[in-house]
Each structure stands twice: as C-alpha cells, then as structure tokens.
Amino acid sequence: MAVPPPPPRPRIPGSGLAKGLAVTLRTMTRKTVTAQYPDVQPELPPRSRGVIALFEENCTVCMLCARECPDWCIYIDSHKETVPAATPGGRERSRNVLDRFAIDFSLCMYCGICIEVCPFDALFWSPEFEYAETDILELTHERDKLREWMWTVPEPPALDLGAEEPKEIAAARKTAEKLEAQRAQEAQQNQEAQQADQAQQKAEGEE
Amino acid sequence: MNDVLDVALRLVIVFAVFMVLPLVVGQTEHKVMAHMQGRLGPMYAGGFHGWAQLVADGVKFAQKEDIVPAEADRRIFQLAPAVALLPYLLVLVAIPIGPSEGAVGQVVDAGIFFVLAVMGVGVLGSLMAGWASANKFSLLGGLRTAAQLLAYELPMLLAAASVAMAAGTVSLPGILDAFEWWWLPWQIVGALVFFVAGLAELQRPPFDMPVADSEIIFGAYTEYTGLRFALFLLAEYAGIVVLCGLTTVLFLGGWHGPFGADGLGWVWTLLKTAVLAFVVIWLRVSYPRLREDQLQKLAWTTLIPLALAQIALTGIVKVAIS
Amino acid sequence: MTLAATAAHAALAAHPAPSGFLSPTGVEIAFLLVGIATLGAALVTVTTKQLVHAALWLVVALGGLAVEYLLLTAEFIAWVQVLIYVGSVVVLLLFGLMLTRAPIGRSPDADSGNRWAALGVAVAAAGALVWVVVDAFRTTWIDLDGPAQGSTEATGSFLFRHWVLPFEALSVLLLAALVGAIVLSRKRGKEQS
C-alpha cells in the first residue's frame, strides 16, 4: 500500500535553472554578512564572554572562585590583618587582605563558573576580547589588569517589564521608605506640638 | 611611415585592451561573485573596495619562483602558457567595436573562421601543459580538455555558420553591417548555443570539468606556479572577453543600439560585452559543475541538434525573404 | 587541399604571368622561407622519437602551410586549415596520444620496421604532387595589387559553381567514413559484452 505520489506539478523546462539564477541575483542585491572586524568593531551583546574583570573592593578572599574553577586558573594570595577594636573594651576583628588575584587566560575556558559562584559580585564578564599576546606568560592577568577590565564592563541589560525587583534594590527601597515614614511621623509630631503650643499661647493671650 | 605608425598604434591599443579588460573582468568576478555569496570580496588592495586586487595578485605571481618539475618536458612545459594566451590576443585584433574603419584592429576577410580557428589553437596550450607536466592530474585535465574541445567546437562553429548564412558574409564588420534588429529573435537559439559552447571551450564553470579542483587539483595547470600560472589565468579571462565580444558582434548586433549608433557605437559594443561577461560570472556562481558524461551529452545530444535546427531555420528564412 | 589549389588555379588562369621565375620580391622570399621551415618541421615530425613532440611539430608544419596559403592570398583556405587541422585534427591526435603509454622522453620503439617502405611511399607521393602542381601552374603569378583572388567569396563561388560535384562526392566519402567508424565501434561493443 504505497502512498500514491503527489501529482507532478506542471513544470516549465528550465525553471530550475532560472530559479538558481534568481537566487544568486537576489543575494547580490542584499546586504552582505561580512564582518569587517579590524576596521569595524563588532557589536557584542553585554553578556559576551570576552574577559573576566575583578572589582576587588567587593572581594573578601573567600576563595570560592578559585576552588570552583574547573581548570584552576585563578590564583589568590592573601593574609589576615587584625583590626583594633572599634569601641574600648571591644573585641579585635580579623580581616582578609587580598595580596594577589590573577587569572591565567591561557588556561581559562570561559565557563563563567567563578562569576556565578562569587557571593559578593566581585567578578564580571566584559565583552573585551582583544588581548592576544605573543608570550603565553602575559596571558596571566594580574589584579591591576583585571581591575582595568572592570571599566569595560557594560551596564547590565534592563529588566523585563513586570520582572521581580532585584533583592538589593527592594531592600534599599524598603529602608528608604521606612526612613521616609519615620521622618514624616516626626514631622507630624512636631507640627502637632507646634499647633498645641500656638493654641496655648493664643489662649493665654485671650485671657 | 604613416602606415607604420598607424599599425603600431592599433597594435598598442589592442594590446592595452588585452591587458586591461581581462583584469576588469577578473575584478568584477571577484566582487560580483562575493556579493552573490553574501560576502564583500577584496576590500584592501588599492584602498577603495580592493580595486587593485588583481594588480597585487600579479605582483605576487611575479615574485614567485618559477618551478619546472624535474620529470617534465621542459621546453613544452615552458612554452604552453604562451600558446594558451597569444591566440586570444590575435583574436582581439579582429573584433570590431565600432562602425568606423578605425574601430577594429585589422579587418579580416574570413573573420569568423579566423577567430574560431585561432581560439581553437589556444586550447593546444592546455593540452601541452597537461601532457608536459608529468603529472597524472595534469594528464587527466589535458584529456578532459581535449574531449571537451572536440565536443564543443562543432556546435560553436555551426552556430557561427548560421549567422554567416544570415549575413551572407564571413567578415565580422560585414555581418554587423548586415545586422537588423529582428535577427535577435531569429538567431536566439544559435546565440545560446554559441555562448554555451564558448563557455565550455574556455572551461568556465559550470563546464570546468578539466580543472575540477575537487578531483584533479587544477587539471592541466596543476604543476604551474608564478608568472606562467598567471598567464594561464590571464588566458582564461582574456577568453571571456573574446567570447563575450564575439557573441556581441555575431548575435547581439555589436555597435547597433536603440540610439546613438553614429558616435557611440563602441559604447554599445562594450556595454553588451560587459553584460555578457556579467552573465558568465553569474552562471559560474549559480550552477554546479557538470559531470564529464553530462558535458558530452549536452554537446552531442542538445547543442549540435539545436545548432543544426538553427541553420535550417536560417536557411528557410533566408530563402523566404530573398 | 588539391581541390582548393585547383580552384585557385582556375582563378589565377585569367591573369597571365608578367614576372619571371622566382623574381625576388619580399612575398616570394617569405614564401620560400616559410616553405623551408614547414618542410623542416615536417621532417622533424616523422623523425623525432618523442611522440608528443611529433604531434607538436605537426602543428608547426600545418601552421606553416596555413601561412603559405595566406601568402597566396587564399585567406579562407588558410583559416580553415588552422581550424580543422590545428584546432581539431591535432587535438584529436594529442587526445589519442594521451591515452597511450607514451613516455615523456624518447619512445624506444618509435621507429617502425616499415620505415623504408614508408619513405618510398612518401617520396612517391611528394613526387606526384610536385609534378602535378608544377605541371598545372608552371609560372602563374598572383596579382597582389588587384582584388584578392583567394577571398572567401571567390573560393565559395568556385567551390559551389564549378566544383560542386567533387565537393558532394567528397562529402559522401566522409559520410561513408563516419558510418564505417560507427559500425566498427558498435561491433566491438557487442563482442565485449
């Protein structure tokens, strides 16, 4: 029970040839797809995985990134410093100080796990990609270079319409609202007190 | 003295055309082919849209070492590019581009036979190269070239003969003098046969079986490098110019145009030639290569019967109107 | 070729020869030189031991003949000579050679045992041709200043007015050869299958 073949379409001889010519001619009139890279920089989306940037003020030397890195290309050195007690009689605190933060981009496979895993938003993707070197050693970017990449990190893309508010902004807003409410309350109390004062003075004057 | 000067001037002009037009066609091919494939093509050489790409290529070819394979038949190997290229130069001498006496290098009485004969000689260059290279790919390329030439020479000649019958002369300016606009529909089949057979004779895609790079590297030219290789390439593009010019003269009315036939005849010739050259490039981009058996089949079972039918039609109409 | 020569002869016969035998004008000197070169090329063609070189020397010889035709003002015949012999016959010859095991260098067995017989036939044929041509033309001279007597028009009208019967006979002969070739190739195909 073979399916009967569809009735052959009436074909003009040579229509296939004409179609081939039409395709090439149409392509010729369209815009080319060539990327003229060194002359024209590519427009990369903000999430492009070009290079990893370090915002070292946020780094607490928790070592999560270095430990999660699949090919161990992140090098971190640090030491502990004790901070004297803030109040007399208080306890001394110890603090981690970053000595070295380096990423070896000859090993890095751009998986982005370090960025995902950083709890304090110290690592970012930057779309910069032109850092080829003639010496492989120079592909190990030390902290100052990683810091410089930080200035190339683009703004994050805007949230979708109706998206949930980011937690930190929500927290900040709540705090701000609370403060606002407090201030308003204080102002109201002041006003009431003033009004009470005025009413009293008036009463005294009338007497 | 004046005659000598005249001849020298004509030769210099023909030579200049011979050196410039193939390069123009080649550059156009670079760009048109690129855009038909969604690319830009050469953009650097010369600054503006890579206009000097072929000049740069020429400089590169000139700098390369001229290698002759140890096993090759030296003399013939070295002579082959010249044999391939020079016939096209000779043909160009006989192609009229304008109605006046000064617009043709040299009026040849048996013009059609001259151009077709000399173009046929050009293929000898490929055969010599194919045989003398001592390379099996070259040999295969040479064999295919020979087979292709034998198959397509006949329809080309028959189609040209049809025009000669229509015009009652075999001289190229004579044919153009006799041209009427209604020859266009009358000779259209002959024109198609001539153009297709010419493409096959030039080994242009889709008839580039003799140089099929995916099977036999570059056919007869496999062992060539440097300037000699460049000469073969130049021969191919000169061949395009000659073929388009000939088709224009024989079938499209050469310098005849809707207007301005007096002073601007040569513009019409060049314009028609350029359009045909564009078609040559267009066909190259659009169609895949024909297999060897398809090539032979097309020539013997399609083109030759069509050409014969065209001759019969030409004869009937010719008798009817006279 | 003979036919064309005879046609040309008929064209020339009308003009009585004003000049003597081998008067040294430029055209005649050129004619002689090209003739010698053609003869040399032809000799190399049959004596060289490299098969493809022989074919290419044949090109030179045939091209030399075409030049001779040109010098005799038979332009049409000259170009047809190039078209048919150089463009097709030699290509076919080379095609055939490429199918053989001919080496790039010298072929050890290029000399035929029949060469003396071949030489005899060649000398006899050449003698006959030279005798016929000399007998036919003697001291006929072409008037170079007048209209070209070997032009396409003249050749055509002679071929199809005076000599149409031999022309048709020749085409029948060629047709017979064509049919014979087809028959031969078909027969062999059956035996193989």
Coordinates of C-alpha atoms in Angstrom, one line a residue, chain C residues 50-171:
Chain C
Q50 CA 59.2 11.8 -28.8
L51 CA 55.6 11.1 -29.8
V52 CA 54.1 14.3 -28.4
H53 CA 56.8 16.4 -29.9
A54 CA 56.0 14.8 -33.2
A55 CA 52.4 16.0 -32.8
L56 CA 53.5 19.5 -31.9
W57 CA 55.9 19.7 -34.8
L58 CA 53.0 18.7 -36.9
V59 CA 51.2 21.8 -35.6
V60 CA 54.2 23.8 -36.8
A61 CA 54.1 22.2 -40.2
L62 CA 50.4 22.7 -40.6
G63 CA 50.6 26.2 -39.4
G64 CA 53.4 26.8 -41.9
L65 CA 51.1 25.6 -44.6
A66 CA 48.4 28.0 -43.4
V67 CA 50.9 30.8 -43.7
E68 CA 51.7 29.7 -47.3
Y69 CA 48.0 29.9 -48.1
L70 CA 47.9 33.3 -46.7
L71 CA 50.9 34.4 -48.8
L72 CA 49.0 33.0 -51.8
T73 CA 46.1 35.3 -50.8
A74 CA 43.9 32.3 -50.0
E75 CA 42.8 33.7 -46.7
F76 CA 39.7 31.5 -46.3
I77 CA 41.6 28.3 -47.0
A78 CA 44.3 29.4 -44.6
W79 CA 41.9 29.8 -41.6
V80 CA 40.0 26.7 -42.4
Q81 CA 43.4 24.9 -42.4
V82 CA 44.1 26.2 -38.9
L83 CA 40.6 25.5 -37.7
I84 CA 40.4 21.9 -39.0
Y85 CA 44.0 20.7 -38.8
V86 CA 45.5 22.5 -35.9
G87 CA 42.2 23.0 -33.9
S88 CA 40.7 19.6 -34.4
V89 CA 42.9 17.0 -36.0
V90 CA 45.9 17.7 -33.8
V91 CA 43.8 17.9 -30.7
L92 CA 42.3 14.5 -31.6
L93 CA 45.8 13.3 -32.2
L94 CA 47.0 14.5 -28.8
F95 CA 43.9 13.1 -27.2
G96 CA 44.8 9.7 -28.7
L97 CA 48.4 10.0 -27.6
M98 CA 47.5 10.9 -24.1
L99 CA 45.5 7.6 -23.9
T100 CA 48.6 5.6 -24.8
R101 CA 51.5 4.8 -22.6
A102 CA 53.8 7.2 -24.5
P103 CA 56.5 8.4 -22.1
I104 CA 57.6 12.0 -21.7
G105 CA 61.1 11.3 -23.1
R106 CA 62.0 9.2 -26.1
S107 CA 60.0 6.2 -27.0
P108 CA 62.3 3.3 -27.6
D109 CA 60.0 1.7 -30.1
A110 CA 59.2 4.8 -32.1
D111 CA 60.9 3.5 -35.2
S112 CA 58.8 1.3 -37.4
G113 CA 60.2 -1.6 -39.3
N114 CA 58.4 -0.3 -42.3
R115 CA 60.2 3.0 -42.4
W116 CA 61.9 2.3 -45.7
A117 CA 58.6 1.4 -47.3
A118 CA 57.0 4.5 -45.8
L119 CA 59.8 6.6 -47.1
G120 CA 59.3 5.2 -50.6
V121 CA 55.6 5.9 -50.4
A122 CA 56.2 9.4 -49.1
V123 CA 58.8 10.2 -51.8
A124 CA 56.5 8.8 -54.5
A125 CA 53.5 10.8 -53.2
A126 CA 55.6 14.0 -52.9
G127 CA 57.0 13.5 -56.4
A128 CA 53.5 13.0 -57.8
L129 CA 52.1 16.1 -56.0
V130 CA 55.0 18.3 -57.0
W131 CA 54.8 17.1 -60.6
V132 CA 51.0 17.7 -60.8
V133 CA 51.3 21.2 -59.2
V134 CA 54.2 22.2 -61.3
D135 CA 52.5 20.9 -64.4
A136 CA 49.3 22.7 -63.6
F137 CA 50.6 26.1 -62.6
R138 CA 54.1 26.5 -64.3
T139 CA 54.7 30.2 -64.0
T140 CA 51.4 31.5 -63.0
W141 CA 51.6 34.6 -60.8
I142 CA 49.2 36.2 -58.5
D143 CA 48.4 39.8 -59.0
L144 CA 48.8 41.1 -55.4
D145 CA 47.6 44.6 -56.3
G146 CA 44.2 43.6 -57.6
P147 CA 41.3 42.2 -55.6
A148 CA 42.2 39.1 -53.5
Q149 CA 41.7 36.1 -55.7
G150 CA 41.6 33.6 -52.9
S151 CA 39.0 35.5 -50.9
T152 CA 36.1 33.8 -49.3
E153 CA 33.7 34.9 -52.0
A154 CA 35.9 33.7 -54.9
T155 CA 36.6 30.4 -53.2
G156 CA 32.9 29.9 -52.4
S157 CA 31.6 30.6 -55.8
F158 CA 34.3 28.3 -57.4
L159 CA 33.6 25.6 -54.9
F160 CA 29.8 25.6 -55.3
R161 CA 29.6 26.5 -59.0
H162 CA 32.4 24.8 -60.8
W163 CA 33.4 22.1 -58.4
V164 CA 30.1 21.2 -56.7
L165 CA 30.1 17.6 -57.9
P166 CA 33.6 16.7 -56.5
F167 CA 32.6 18.6 -53.3
E168 CA 29.5 16.5 -52.9
A169 CA 31.4 13.3 -53.8
L170 CA 33.9 14.2 -51.0
S171 CA 31.1 14.7 -48.5

